[in-house]
mmCIF file of N, CA and C in Angstrom:
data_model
loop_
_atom_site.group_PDB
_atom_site.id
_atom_site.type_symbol
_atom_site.label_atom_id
_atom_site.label_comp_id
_atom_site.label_asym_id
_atom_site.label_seq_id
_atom_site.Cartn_x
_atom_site.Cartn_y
_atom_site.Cartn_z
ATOM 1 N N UNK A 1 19.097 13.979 28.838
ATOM 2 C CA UNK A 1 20.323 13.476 28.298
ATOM 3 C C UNK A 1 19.973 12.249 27.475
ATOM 4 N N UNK A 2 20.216 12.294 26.580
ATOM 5 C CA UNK A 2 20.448 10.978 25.382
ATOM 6 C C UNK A 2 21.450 10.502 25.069
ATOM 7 N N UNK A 3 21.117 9.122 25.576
ATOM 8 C CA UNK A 3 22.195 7.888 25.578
ATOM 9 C C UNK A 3 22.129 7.393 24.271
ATOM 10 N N UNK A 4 23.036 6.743 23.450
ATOM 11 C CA UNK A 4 23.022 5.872 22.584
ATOM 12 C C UNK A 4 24.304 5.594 22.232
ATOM 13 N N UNK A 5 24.579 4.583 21.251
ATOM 14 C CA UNK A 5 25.877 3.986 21.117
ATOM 15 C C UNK A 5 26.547 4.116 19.591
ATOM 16 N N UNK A 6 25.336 4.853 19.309
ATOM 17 C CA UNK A 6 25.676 5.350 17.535
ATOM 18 C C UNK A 6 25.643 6.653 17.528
ATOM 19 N N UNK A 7 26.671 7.109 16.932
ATOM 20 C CA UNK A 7 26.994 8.730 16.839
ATOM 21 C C UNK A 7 25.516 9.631 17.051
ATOM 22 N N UNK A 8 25.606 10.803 18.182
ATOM 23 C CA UNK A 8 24.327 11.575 18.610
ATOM 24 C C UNK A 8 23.445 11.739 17.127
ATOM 25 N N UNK A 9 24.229 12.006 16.120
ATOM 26 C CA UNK A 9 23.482 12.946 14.914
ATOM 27 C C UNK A 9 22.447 11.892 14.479
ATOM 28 N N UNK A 10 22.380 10.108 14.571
ATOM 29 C CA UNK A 10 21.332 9.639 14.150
ATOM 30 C C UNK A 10 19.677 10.296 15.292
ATOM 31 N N UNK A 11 20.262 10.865 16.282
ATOM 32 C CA UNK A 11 18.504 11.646 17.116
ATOM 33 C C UNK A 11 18.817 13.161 16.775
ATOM 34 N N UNK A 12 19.414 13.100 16.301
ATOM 35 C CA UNK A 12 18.935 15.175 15.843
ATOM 36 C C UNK A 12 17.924 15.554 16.336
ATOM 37 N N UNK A 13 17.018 14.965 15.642
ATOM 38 C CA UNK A 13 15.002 15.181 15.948
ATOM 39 C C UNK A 13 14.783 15.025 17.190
ATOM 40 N N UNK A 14 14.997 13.805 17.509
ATOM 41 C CA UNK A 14 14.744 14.142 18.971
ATOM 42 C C UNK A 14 15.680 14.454 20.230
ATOM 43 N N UNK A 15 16.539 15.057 19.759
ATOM 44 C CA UNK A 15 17.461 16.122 20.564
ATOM 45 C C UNK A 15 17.120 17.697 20.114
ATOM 46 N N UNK A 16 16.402 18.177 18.845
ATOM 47 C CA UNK A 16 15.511 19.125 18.743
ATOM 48 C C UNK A 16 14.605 19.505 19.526
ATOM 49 N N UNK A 17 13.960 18.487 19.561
ATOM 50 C CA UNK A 17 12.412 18.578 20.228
ATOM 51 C C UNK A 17 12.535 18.774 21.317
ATOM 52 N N UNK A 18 13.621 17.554 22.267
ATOM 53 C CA UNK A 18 13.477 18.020 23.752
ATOM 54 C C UNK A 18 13.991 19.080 24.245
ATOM 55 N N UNK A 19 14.963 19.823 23.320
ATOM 56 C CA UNK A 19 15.485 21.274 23.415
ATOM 57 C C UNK A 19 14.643 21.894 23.602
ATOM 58 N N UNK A 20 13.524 22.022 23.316
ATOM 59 C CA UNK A 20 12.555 22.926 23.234
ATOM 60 C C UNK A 20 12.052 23.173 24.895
ATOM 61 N N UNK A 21 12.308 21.651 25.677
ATOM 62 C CA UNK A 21 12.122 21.463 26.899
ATOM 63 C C UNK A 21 12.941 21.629 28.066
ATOM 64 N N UNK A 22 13.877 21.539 27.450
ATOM 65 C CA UNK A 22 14.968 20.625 28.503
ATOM 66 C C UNK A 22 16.350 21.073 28.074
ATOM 67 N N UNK A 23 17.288 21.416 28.965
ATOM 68 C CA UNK A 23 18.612 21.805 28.720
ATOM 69 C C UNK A 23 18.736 20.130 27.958
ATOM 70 N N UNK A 24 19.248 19.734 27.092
ATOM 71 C CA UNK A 24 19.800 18.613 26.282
ATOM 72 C C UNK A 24 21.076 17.990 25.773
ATOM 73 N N UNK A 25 21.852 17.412 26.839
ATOM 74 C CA UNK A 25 23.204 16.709 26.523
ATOM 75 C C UNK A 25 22.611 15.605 25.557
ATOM 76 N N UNK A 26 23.783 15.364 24.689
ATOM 77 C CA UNK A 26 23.949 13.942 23.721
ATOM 78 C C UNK A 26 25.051 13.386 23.814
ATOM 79 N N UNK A 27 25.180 11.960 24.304
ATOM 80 C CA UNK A 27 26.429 11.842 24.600
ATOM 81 C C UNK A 27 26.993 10.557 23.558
ATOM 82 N N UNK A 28 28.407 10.700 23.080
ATOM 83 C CA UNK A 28 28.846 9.985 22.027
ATOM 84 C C UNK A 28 29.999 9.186 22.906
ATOM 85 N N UNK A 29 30.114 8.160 23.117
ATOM 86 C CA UNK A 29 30.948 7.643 24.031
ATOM 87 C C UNK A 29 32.675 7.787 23.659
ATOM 88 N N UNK A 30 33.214 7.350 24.812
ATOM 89 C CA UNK A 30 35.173 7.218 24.219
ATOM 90 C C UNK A 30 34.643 6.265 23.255
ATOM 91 N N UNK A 31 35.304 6.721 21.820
ATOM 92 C CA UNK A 31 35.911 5.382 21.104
ATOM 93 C C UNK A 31 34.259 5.175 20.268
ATOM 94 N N UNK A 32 33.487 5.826 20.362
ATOM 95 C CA UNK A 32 32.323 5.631 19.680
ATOM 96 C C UNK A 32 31.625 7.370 18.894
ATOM 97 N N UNK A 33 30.915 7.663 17.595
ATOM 98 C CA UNK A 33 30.183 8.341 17.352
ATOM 99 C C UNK A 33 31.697 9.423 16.694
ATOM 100 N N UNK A 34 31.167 10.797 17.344
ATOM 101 C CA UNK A 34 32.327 11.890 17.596
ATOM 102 C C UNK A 34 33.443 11.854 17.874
ATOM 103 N N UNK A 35 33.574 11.224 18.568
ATOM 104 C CA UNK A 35 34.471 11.010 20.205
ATOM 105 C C UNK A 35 35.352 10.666 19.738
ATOM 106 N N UNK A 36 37.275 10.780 20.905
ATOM 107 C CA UNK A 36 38.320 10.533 20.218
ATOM 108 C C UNK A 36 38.194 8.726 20.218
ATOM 109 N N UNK A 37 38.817 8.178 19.729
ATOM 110 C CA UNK A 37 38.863 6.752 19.745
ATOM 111 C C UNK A 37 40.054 6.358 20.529
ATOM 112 N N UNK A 38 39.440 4.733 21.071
ATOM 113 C CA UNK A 38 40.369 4.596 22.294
ATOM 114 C C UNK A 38 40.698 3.021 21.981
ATOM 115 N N UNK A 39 42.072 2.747 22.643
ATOM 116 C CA UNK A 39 42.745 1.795 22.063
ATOM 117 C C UNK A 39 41.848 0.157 23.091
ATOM 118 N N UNK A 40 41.541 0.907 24.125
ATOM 119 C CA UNK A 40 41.281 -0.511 25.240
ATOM 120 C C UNK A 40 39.498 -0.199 25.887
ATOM 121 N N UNK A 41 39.233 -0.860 25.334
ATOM 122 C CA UNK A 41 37.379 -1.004 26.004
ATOM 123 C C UNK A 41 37.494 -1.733 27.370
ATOM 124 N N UNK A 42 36.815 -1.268 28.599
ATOM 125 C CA UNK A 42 36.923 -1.956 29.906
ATOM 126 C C UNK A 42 35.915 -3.235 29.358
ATOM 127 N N UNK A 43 35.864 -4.346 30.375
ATOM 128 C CA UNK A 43 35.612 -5.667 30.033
ATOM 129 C C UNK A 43 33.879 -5.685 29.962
ATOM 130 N N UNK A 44 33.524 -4.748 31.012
ATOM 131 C CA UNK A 44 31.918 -4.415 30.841
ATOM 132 C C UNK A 44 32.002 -2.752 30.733
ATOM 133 N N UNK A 45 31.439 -3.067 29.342
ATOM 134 C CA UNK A 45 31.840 -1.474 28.815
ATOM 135 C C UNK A 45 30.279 -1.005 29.076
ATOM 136 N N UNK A 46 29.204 -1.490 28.776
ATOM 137 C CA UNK A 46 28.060 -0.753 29.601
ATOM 138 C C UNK A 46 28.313 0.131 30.708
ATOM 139 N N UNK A 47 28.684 -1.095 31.989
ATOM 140 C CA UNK A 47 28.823 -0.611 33.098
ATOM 141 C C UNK A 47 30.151 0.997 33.110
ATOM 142 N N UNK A 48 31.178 0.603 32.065
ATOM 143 C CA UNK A 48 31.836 1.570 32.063
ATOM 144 C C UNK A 48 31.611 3.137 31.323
ATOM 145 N N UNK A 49 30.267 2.443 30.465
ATOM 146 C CA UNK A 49 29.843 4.230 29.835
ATOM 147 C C UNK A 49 29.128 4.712 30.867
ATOM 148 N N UNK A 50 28.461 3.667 31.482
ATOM 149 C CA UNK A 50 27.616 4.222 32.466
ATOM 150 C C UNK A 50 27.962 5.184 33.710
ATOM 151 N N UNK A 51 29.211 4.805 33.890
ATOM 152 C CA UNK A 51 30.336 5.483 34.693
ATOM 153 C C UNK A 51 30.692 6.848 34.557
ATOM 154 N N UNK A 52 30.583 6.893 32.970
ATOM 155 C CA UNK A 52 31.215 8.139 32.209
ATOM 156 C C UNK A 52 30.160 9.078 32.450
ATOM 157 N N UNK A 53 28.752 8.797 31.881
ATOM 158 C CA UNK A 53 27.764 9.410 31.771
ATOM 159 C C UNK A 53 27.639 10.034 33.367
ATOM 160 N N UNK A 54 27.788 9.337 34.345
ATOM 161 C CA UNK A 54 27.204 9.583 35.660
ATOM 162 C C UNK A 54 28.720 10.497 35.900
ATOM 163 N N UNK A 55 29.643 10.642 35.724
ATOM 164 C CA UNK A 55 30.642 11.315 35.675
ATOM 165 C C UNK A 55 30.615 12.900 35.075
ATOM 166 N N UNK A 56 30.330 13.080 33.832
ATOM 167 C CA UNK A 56 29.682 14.159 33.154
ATOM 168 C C UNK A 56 28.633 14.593 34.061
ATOM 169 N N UNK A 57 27.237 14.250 34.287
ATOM 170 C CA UNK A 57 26.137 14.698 35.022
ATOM 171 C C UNK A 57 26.457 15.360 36.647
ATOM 172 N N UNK A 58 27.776 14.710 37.170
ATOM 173 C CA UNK A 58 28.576 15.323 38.445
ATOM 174 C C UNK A 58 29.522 16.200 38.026
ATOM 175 N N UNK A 59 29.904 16.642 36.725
ATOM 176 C CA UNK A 59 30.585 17.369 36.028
ATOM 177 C C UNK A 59 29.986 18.688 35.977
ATOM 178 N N UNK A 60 28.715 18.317 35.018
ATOM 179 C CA UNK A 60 27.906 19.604 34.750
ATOM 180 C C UNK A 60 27.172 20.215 35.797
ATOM 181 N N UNK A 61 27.168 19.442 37.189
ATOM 182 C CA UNK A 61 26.885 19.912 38.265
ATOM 183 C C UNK A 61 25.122 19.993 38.200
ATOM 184 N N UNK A 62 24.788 18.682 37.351
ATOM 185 C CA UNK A 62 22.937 18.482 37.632
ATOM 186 C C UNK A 62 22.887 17.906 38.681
ATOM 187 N N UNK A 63 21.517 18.323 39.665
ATOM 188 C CA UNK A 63 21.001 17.878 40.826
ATOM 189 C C UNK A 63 20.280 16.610 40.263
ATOM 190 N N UNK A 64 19.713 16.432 39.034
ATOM 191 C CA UNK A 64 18.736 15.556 38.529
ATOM 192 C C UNK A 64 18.422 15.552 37.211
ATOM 193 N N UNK A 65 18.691 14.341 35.999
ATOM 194 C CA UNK A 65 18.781 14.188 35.116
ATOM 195 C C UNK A 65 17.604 13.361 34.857
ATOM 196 N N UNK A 66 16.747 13.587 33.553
ATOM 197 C CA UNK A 66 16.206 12.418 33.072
ATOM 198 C C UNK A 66 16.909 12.455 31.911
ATOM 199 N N UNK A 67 17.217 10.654 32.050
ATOM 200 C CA UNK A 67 17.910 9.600 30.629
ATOM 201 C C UNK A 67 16.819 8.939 29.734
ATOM 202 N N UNK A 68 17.203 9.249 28.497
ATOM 203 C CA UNK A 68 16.595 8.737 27.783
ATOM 204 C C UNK A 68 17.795 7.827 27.182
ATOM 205 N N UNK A 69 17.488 6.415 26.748
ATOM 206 C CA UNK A 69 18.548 5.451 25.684
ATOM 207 C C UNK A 69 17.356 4.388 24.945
ATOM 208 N N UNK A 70 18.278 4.529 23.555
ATOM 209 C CA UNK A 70 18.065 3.482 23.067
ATOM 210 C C UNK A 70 19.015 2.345 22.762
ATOM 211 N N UNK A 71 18.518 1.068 22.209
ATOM 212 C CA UNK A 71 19.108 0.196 22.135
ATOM 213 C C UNK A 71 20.225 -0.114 23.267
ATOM 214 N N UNK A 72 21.851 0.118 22.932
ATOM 215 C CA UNK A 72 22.703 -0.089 24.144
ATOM 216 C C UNK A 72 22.697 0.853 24.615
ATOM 217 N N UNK A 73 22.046 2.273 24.617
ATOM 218 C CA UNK A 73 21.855 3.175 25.535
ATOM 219 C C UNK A 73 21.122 2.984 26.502
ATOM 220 N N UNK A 74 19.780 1.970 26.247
ATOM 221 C CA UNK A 74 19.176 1.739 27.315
ATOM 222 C C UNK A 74 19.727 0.675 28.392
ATOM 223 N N UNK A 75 20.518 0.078 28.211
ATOM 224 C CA UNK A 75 21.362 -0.905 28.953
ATOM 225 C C UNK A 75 21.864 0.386 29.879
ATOM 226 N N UNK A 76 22.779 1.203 29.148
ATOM 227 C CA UNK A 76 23.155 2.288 29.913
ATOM 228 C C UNK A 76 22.506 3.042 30.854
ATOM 229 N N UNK A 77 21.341 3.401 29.976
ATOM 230 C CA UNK A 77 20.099 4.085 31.366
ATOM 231 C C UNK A 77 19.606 3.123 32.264
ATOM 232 N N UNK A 78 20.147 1.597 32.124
ATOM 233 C CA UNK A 78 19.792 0.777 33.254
ATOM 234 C C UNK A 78 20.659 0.406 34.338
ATOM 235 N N UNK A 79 21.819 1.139 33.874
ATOM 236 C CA UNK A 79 23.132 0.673 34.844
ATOM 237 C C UNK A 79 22.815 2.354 35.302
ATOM 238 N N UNK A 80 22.700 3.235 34.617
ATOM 239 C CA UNK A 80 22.859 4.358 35.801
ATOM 240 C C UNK A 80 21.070 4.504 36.711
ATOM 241 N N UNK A 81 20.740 4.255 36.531
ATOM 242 C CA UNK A 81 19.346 3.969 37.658
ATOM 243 C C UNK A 81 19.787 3.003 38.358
ATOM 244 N N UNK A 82 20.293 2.242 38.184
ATOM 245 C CA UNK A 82 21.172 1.007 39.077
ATOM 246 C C UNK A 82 21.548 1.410 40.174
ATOM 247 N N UNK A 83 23.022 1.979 39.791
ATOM 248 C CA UNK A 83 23.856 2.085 40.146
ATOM 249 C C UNK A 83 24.135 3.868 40.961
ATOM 250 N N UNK A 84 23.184 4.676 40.468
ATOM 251 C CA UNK A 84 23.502 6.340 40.858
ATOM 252 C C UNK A 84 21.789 6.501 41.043
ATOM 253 N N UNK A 85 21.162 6.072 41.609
ATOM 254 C CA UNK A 85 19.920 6.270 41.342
ATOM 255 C C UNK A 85 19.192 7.683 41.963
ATOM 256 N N UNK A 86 20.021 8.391 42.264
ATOM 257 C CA UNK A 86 19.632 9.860 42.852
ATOM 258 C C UNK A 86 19.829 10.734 41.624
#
C-alpha cells in the first residue's frame, strides 16, 4: 500500500512495479488527490489518515500489509506502525 499526500498518479511507476509483486492499494486521502473533498480536517490529520488507512486495510480484510510513504505519507506509515502495529 502507498501512502502519500499528493494525488496516487505522481507514483504510477512505482505502483507499476510493485504490481508486479504485490496486490497494490494507492491511497488518495478525504479532501486530497482523487478523493471527494471535505469541508473540516481533524486537528491531527496525520493521526487521522492514519486512521483511515488502518480502516481500509480492516476493510479489505488484509491479515498484513507492507506501507510504503513518502514525505507526509511517511508520517502516516509512522502513526500506523505506532499505533496498529500488527
Amino acid at each position: 500500500m502507498i501512502i502519500n499526500a499528493a494525488s496516487s498518479v505522481a507514483y504510477q511507476s512505482q505502483i507499476d512495479f510493485f504490481s508486479e509483486y504485490f496486490l497494490t492499494v494507492s491511497v488518495d486521502y478525504l479532501g486530497i488527490g482523487k478523493s471527494d473533498r471535505i469541508s473540516d480536517i481533524k486537528e491531527n490529520w496525520w493521526k487521522f489518515f492514519a486512521d483511515q488507512v488502518n480502516a481500509l486495510i480492516e476493510h479489505l480484510g488484509y491479515e498484513k500489509a507492507i506501507i510504503a510513504g513518502s514525505s507526509g505519507g511517511s508520517v502516516v506509515a509512522m502513526f500506523l506502525a505506532a499505533d496498529f502495529p500488527k
